[in-house]
PDB file of C-alpha atoms in Angstrom:
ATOM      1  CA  UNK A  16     223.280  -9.786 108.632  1.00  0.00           C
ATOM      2  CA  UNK A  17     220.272 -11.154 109.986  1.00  0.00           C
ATOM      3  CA  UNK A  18     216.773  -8.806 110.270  1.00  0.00           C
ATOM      4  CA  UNK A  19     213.316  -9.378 111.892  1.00  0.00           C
ATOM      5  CA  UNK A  20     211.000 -10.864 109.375  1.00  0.00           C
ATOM      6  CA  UNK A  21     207.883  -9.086 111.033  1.00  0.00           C
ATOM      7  CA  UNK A  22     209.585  -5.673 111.778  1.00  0.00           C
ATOM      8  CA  UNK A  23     213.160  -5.503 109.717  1.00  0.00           C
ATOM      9  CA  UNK A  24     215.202  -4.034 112.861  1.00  0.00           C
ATOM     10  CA  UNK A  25     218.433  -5.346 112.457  1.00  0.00           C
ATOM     11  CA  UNK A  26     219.418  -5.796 116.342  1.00  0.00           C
ATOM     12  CA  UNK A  27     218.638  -9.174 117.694  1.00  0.00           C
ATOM     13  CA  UNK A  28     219.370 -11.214 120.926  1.00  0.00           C
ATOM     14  CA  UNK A  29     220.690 -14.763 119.949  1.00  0.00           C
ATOM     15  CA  UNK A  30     218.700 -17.338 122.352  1.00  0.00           C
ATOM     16  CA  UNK A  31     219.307 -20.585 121.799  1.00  0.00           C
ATOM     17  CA  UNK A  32     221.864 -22.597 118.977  1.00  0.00           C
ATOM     18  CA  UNK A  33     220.672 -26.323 117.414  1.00  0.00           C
ATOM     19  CA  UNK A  34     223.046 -27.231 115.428  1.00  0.00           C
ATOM     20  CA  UNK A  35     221.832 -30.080 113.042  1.00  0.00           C
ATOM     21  CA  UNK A  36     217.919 -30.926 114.155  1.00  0.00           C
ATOM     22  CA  UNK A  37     215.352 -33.276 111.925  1.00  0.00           C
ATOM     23  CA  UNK A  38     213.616 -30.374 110.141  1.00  0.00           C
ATOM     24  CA  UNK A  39     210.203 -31.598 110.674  1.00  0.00           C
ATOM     25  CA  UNK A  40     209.709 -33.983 114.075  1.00  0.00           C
ATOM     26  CA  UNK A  41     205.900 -34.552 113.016  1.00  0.00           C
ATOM     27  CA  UNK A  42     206.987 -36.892 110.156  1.00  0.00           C
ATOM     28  CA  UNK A  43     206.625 -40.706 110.471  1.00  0.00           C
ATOM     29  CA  UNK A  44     208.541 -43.074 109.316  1.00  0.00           C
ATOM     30  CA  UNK A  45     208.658 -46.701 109.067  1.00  0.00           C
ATOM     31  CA  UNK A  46     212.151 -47.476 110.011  1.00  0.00           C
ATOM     32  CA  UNK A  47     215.144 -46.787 111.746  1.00  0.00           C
ATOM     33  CA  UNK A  48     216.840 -45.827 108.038  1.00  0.00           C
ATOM     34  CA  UNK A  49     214.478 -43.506 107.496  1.00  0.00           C
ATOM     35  CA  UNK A  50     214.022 -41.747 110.374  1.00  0.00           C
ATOM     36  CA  UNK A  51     218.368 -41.702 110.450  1.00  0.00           C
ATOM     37  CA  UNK A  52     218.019 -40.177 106.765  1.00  0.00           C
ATOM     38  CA  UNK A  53     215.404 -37.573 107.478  1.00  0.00           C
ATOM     39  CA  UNK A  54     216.399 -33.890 106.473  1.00  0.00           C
ATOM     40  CA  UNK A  55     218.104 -31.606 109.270  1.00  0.00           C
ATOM     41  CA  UNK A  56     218.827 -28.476 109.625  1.00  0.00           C
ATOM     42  CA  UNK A  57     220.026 -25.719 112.331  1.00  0.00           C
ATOM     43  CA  UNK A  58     218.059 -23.418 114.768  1.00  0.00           C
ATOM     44  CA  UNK A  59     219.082 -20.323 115.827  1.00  0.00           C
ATOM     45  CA  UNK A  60     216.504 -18.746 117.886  1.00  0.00           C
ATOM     46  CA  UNK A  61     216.616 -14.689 118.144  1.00  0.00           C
ATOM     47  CA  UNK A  62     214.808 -12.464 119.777  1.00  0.00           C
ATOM     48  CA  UNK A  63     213.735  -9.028 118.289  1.00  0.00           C
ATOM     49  CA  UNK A  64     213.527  -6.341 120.958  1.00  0.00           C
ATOM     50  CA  UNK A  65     211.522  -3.827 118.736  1.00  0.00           C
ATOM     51  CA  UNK A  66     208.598  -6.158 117.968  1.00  0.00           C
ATOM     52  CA  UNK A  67     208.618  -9.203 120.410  1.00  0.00           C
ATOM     53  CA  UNK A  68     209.312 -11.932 117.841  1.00  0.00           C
ATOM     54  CA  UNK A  69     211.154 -14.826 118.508  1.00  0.00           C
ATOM     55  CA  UNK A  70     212.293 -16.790 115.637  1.00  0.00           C
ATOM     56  CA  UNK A  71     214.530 -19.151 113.810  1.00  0.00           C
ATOM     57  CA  UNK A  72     217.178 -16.960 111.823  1.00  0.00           C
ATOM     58  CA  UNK A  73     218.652 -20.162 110.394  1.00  0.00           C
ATOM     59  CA  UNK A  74     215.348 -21.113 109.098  1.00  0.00           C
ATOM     60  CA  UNK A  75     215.820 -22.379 105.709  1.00  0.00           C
ATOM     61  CA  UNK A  76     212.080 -23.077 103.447  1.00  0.00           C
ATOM     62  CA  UNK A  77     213.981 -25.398 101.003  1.00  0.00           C
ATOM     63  CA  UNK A  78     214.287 -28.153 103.698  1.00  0.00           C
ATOM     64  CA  UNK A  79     210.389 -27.667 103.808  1.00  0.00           C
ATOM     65  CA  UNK A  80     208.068 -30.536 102.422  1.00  0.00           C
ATOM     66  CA  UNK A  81     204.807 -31.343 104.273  1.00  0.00           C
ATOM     67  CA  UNK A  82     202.748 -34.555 102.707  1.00  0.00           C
ATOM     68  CA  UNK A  83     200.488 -37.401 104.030  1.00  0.00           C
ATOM     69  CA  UNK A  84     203.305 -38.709 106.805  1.00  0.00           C
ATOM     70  CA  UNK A  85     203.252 -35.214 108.854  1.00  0.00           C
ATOM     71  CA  UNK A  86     201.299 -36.211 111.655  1.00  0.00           C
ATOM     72  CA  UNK A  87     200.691 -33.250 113.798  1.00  0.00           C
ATOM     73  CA  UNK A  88     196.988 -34.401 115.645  1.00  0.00           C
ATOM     74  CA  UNK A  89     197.209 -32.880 119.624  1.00  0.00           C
ATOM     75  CA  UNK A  90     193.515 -34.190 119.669  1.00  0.00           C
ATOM     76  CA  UNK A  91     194.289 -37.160 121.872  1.00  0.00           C
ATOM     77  CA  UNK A  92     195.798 -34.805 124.797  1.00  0.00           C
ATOM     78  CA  UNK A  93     192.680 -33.552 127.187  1.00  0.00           C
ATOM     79  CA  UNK A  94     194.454 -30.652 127.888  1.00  0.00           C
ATOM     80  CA  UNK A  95     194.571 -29.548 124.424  1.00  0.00           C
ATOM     81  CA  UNK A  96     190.660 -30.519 123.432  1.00  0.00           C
ATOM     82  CA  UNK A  97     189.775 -27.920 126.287  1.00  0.00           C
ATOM     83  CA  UNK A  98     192.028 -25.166 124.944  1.00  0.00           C
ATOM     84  CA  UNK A  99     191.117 -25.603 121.087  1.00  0.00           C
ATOM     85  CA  UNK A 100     187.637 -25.765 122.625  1.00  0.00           C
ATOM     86  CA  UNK A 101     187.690 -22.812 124.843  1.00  0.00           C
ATOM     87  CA  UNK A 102     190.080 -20.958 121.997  1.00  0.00           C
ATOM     88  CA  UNK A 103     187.165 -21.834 119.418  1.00  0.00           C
ATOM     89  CA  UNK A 104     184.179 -20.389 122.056  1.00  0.00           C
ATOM     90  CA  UNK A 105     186.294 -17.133 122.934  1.00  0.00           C
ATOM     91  CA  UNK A 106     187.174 -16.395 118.677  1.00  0.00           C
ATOM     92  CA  UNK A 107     183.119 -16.714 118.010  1.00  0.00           C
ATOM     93  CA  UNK A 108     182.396 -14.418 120.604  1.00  0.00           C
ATOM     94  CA  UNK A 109     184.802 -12.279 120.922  1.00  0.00           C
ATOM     95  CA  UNK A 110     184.748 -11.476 117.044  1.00  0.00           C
ATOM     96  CA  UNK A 111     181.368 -12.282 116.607  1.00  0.00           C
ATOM     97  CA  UNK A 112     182.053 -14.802 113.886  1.00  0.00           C
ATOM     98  CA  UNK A 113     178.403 -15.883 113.025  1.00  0.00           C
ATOM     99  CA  UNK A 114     176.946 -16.487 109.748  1.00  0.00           C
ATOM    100  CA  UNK A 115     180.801 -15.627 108.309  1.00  0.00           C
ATOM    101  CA  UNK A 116     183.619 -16.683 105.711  1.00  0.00           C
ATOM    102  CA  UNK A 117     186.942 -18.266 107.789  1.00  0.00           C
ATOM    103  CA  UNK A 118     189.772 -19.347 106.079  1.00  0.00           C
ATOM    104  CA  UNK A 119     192.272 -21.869 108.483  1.00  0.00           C
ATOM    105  CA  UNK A 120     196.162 -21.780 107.500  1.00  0.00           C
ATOM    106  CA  UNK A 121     197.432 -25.265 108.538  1.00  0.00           C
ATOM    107  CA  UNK A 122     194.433 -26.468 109.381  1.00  0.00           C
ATOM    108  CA  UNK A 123     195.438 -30.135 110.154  1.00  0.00           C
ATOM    109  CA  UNK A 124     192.681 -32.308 110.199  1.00  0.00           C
ATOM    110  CA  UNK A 125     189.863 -29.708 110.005  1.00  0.00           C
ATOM    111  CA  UNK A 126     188.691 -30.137 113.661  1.00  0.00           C
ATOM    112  CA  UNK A 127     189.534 -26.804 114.687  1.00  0.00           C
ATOM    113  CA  UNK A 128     187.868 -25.143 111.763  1.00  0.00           C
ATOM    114  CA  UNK A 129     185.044 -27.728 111.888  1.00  0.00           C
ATOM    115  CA  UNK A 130     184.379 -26.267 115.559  1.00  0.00           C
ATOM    116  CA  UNK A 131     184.445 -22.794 114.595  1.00  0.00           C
ATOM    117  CA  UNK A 132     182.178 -23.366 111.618  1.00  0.00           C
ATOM    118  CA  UNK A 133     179.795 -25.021 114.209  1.00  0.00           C
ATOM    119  CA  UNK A 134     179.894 -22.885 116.792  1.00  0.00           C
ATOM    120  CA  UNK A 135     178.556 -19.734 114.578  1.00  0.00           C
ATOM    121  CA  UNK A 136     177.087 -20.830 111.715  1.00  0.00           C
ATOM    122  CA  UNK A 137     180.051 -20.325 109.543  1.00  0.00           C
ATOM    123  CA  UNK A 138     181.649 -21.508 105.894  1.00  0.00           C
ATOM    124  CA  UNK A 139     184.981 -22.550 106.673  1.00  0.00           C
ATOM    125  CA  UNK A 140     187.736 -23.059 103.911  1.00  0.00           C
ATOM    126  CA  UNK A 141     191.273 -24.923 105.071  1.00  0.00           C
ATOM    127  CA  UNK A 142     194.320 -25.261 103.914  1.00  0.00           C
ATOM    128  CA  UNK A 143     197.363 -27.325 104.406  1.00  0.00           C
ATOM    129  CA  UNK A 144     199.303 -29.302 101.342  1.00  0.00           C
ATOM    130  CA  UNK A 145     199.325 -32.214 104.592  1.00  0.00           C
ATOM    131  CA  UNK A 146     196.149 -32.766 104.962  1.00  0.00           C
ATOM    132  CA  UNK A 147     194.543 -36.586 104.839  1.00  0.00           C
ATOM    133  CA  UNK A 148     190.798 -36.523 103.368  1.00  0.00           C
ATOM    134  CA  UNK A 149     190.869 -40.368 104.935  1.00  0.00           C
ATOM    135  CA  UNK A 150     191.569 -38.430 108.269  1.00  0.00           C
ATOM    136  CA  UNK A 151     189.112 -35.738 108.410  1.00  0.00           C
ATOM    137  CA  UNK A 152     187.972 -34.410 111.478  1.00  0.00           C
ATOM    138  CA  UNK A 153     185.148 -31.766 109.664  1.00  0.00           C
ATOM    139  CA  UNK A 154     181.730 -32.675 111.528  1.00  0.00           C
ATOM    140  CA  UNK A 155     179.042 -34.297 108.672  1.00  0.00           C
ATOM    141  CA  UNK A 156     176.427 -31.178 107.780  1.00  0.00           C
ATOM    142  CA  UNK A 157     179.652 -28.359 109.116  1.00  0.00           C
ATOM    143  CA  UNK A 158     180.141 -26.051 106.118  1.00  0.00           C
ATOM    144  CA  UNK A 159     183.973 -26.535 106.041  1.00  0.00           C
ATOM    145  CA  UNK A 160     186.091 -28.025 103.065  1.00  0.00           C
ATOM    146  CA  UNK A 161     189.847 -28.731 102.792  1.00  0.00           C
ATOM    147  CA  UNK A 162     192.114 -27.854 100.007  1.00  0.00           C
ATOM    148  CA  UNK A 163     195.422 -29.962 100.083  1.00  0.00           C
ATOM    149  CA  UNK A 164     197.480 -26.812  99.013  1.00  0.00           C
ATOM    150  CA  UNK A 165     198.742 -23.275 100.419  1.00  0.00           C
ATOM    151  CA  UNK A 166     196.763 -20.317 100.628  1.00  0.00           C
ATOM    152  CA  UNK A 167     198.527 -17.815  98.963  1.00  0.00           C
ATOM    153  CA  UNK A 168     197.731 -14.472  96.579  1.00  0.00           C
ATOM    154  CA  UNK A 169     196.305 -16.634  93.740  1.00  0.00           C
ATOM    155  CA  UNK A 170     194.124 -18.756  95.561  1.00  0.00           C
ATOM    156  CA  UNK A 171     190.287 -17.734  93.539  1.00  0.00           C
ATOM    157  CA  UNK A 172     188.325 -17.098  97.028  1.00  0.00           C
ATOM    158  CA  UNK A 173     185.903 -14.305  98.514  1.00  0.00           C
ATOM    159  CA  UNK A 174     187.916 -12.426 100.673  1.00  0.00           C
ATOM    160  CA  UNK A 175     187.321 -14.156 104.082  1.00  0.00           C
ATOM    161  CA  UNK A 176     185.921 -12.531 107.274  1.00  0.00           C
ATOM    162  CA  UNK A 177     188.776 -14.346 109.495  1.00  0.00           C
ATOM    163  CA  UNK A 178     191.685 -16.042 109.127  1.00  0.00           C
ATOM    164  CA  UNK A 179     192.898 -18.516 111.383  1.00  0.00           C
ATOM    165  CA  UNK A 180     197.139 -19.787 111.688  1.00  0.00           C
ATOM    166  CA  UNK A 181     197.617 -21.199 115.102  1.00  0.00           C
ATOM    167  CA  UNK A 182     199.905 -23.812 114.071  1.00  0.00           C
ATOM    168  CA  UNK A 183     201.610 -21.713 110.989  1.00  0.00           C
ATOM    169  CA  UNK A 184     204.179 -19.160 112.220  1.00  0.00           C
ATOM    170  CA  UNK A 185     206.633 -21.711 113.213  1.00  0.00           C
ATOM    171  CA  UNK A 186     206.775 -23.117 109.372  1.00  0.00           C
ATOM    172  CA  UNK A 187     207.035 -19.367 107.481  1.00  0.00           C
ATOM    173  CA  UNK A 188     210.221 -17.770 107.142  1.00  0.00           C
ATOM    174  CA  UNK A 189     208.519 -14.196 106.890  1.00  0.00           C
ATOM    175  CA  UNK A 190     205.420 -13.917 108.827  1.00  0.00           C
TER     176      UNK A 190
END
C-alpha cells in the first residue's frame, strides 16, 4: 500500500496511469538507437487529500541518473525569463535576502541562483550532479559557485539562510 511521502496518510486519489514513459525526457541523445534504448518507467499520479500533494507513486530512484546530456535550459522561452525574473525580484524582497547564504537544489545552469545572488548581494552555493561548468550561466563578479553533486546531510557548508528547489520535487521520491 501506497502512502503520501510529505504527510504518510494512506488514502489517495489515483489521477492519471503511464504505463512505460522514458524516465528522463531532458536527456539527449545522438541517435534514433539511443533515444529507442533510453530507460522507462511507469507514472502513476495520486493525489493526497490530507496535504495537497500530487505525485508519482510508481516513482522508482534507481531508474535515476542525471549527467552532462540532461538538458533542462527554459532560458530561451520569453515567457519563462520574465517569471524566473519576476520569481527572483519577489524571493529578495519578500524574504529580504540581502547580504545572505542561498543554497539552489537543481540549480541547472546557475542563472537562477546567479540572479538571486545579484539581486541582494548574496553568496550563492548550487547543486546538481548535471551541471556543465562549459555551460554556466553564473554572471562574472556574482558570488555563486556550482558543485556537480547532491546536497545532502554530509555536504561541509554553513547552514544557509535560503534554500531554493524549483525544479527538484518532481525528481525526489520523498520530499
Amino acid at each position: 500500500s501506497t502512502s503520501c511521502p510529505a504527510c504518510g496518510e494512506q488514502r489517495l486519489v489515483p489521477l492519471v496511469d503511464l504505463p512505460g514513459v522514458p524516465v528522463i525526457v531532458n536527456a539527449l541523445t545522438h541517435t534514433r538507437g539511443e533515444a529507442l534504448a533510453a530507460p522507462r518507467g511507469d507514472i502513476r499520479l495520486v493525489y493526497c487529500g490530507s496535504c495537497g500533494l500530487v505525485f508519482n507513486a510508481a516513482f522508482d530512484p534507481a531508474l535515476m541518473h542525471y549527467d552532462g546530456v540532461y538538458e533542462n535550459a527554459l532560458h530561451f522561452s520569453t515567457h519563462f525569463q520574465k517569471y524566473a525574473e519576476d520569481l527572483a525580484q519577489d524571493l529578495v524582497a519578500s524574504f529580504v535576502l540581502k547580504n545572505k547564504r542561498i543554497v539552489e537544489l537543481g540549480c541547472g545552469d546557475g542563472s537562477f541562483l546567479s540572479r538571486l545572488c545579484e539581486l541582494g548581494s548574496n553568496e550563492g552555493f548550487g547543486f546538481d550532479p548535471a551541471f556543465d561548468p562549459n555551460r554556466s550561466a553564473i554572471k562574472p563578479g556574482v558570488s555563486a559557485k556550482v558543485t556537480r553533486e547532491l546536497y545532502t546531510s554530509k555536504t561541509t557548508l554553513p547552514p544557509p539562510d535560503f534554500i531554493s528547489c524549483r525544479h527538484v520535487l518532481e525528481h525526489i521520491d520523498r520530499p
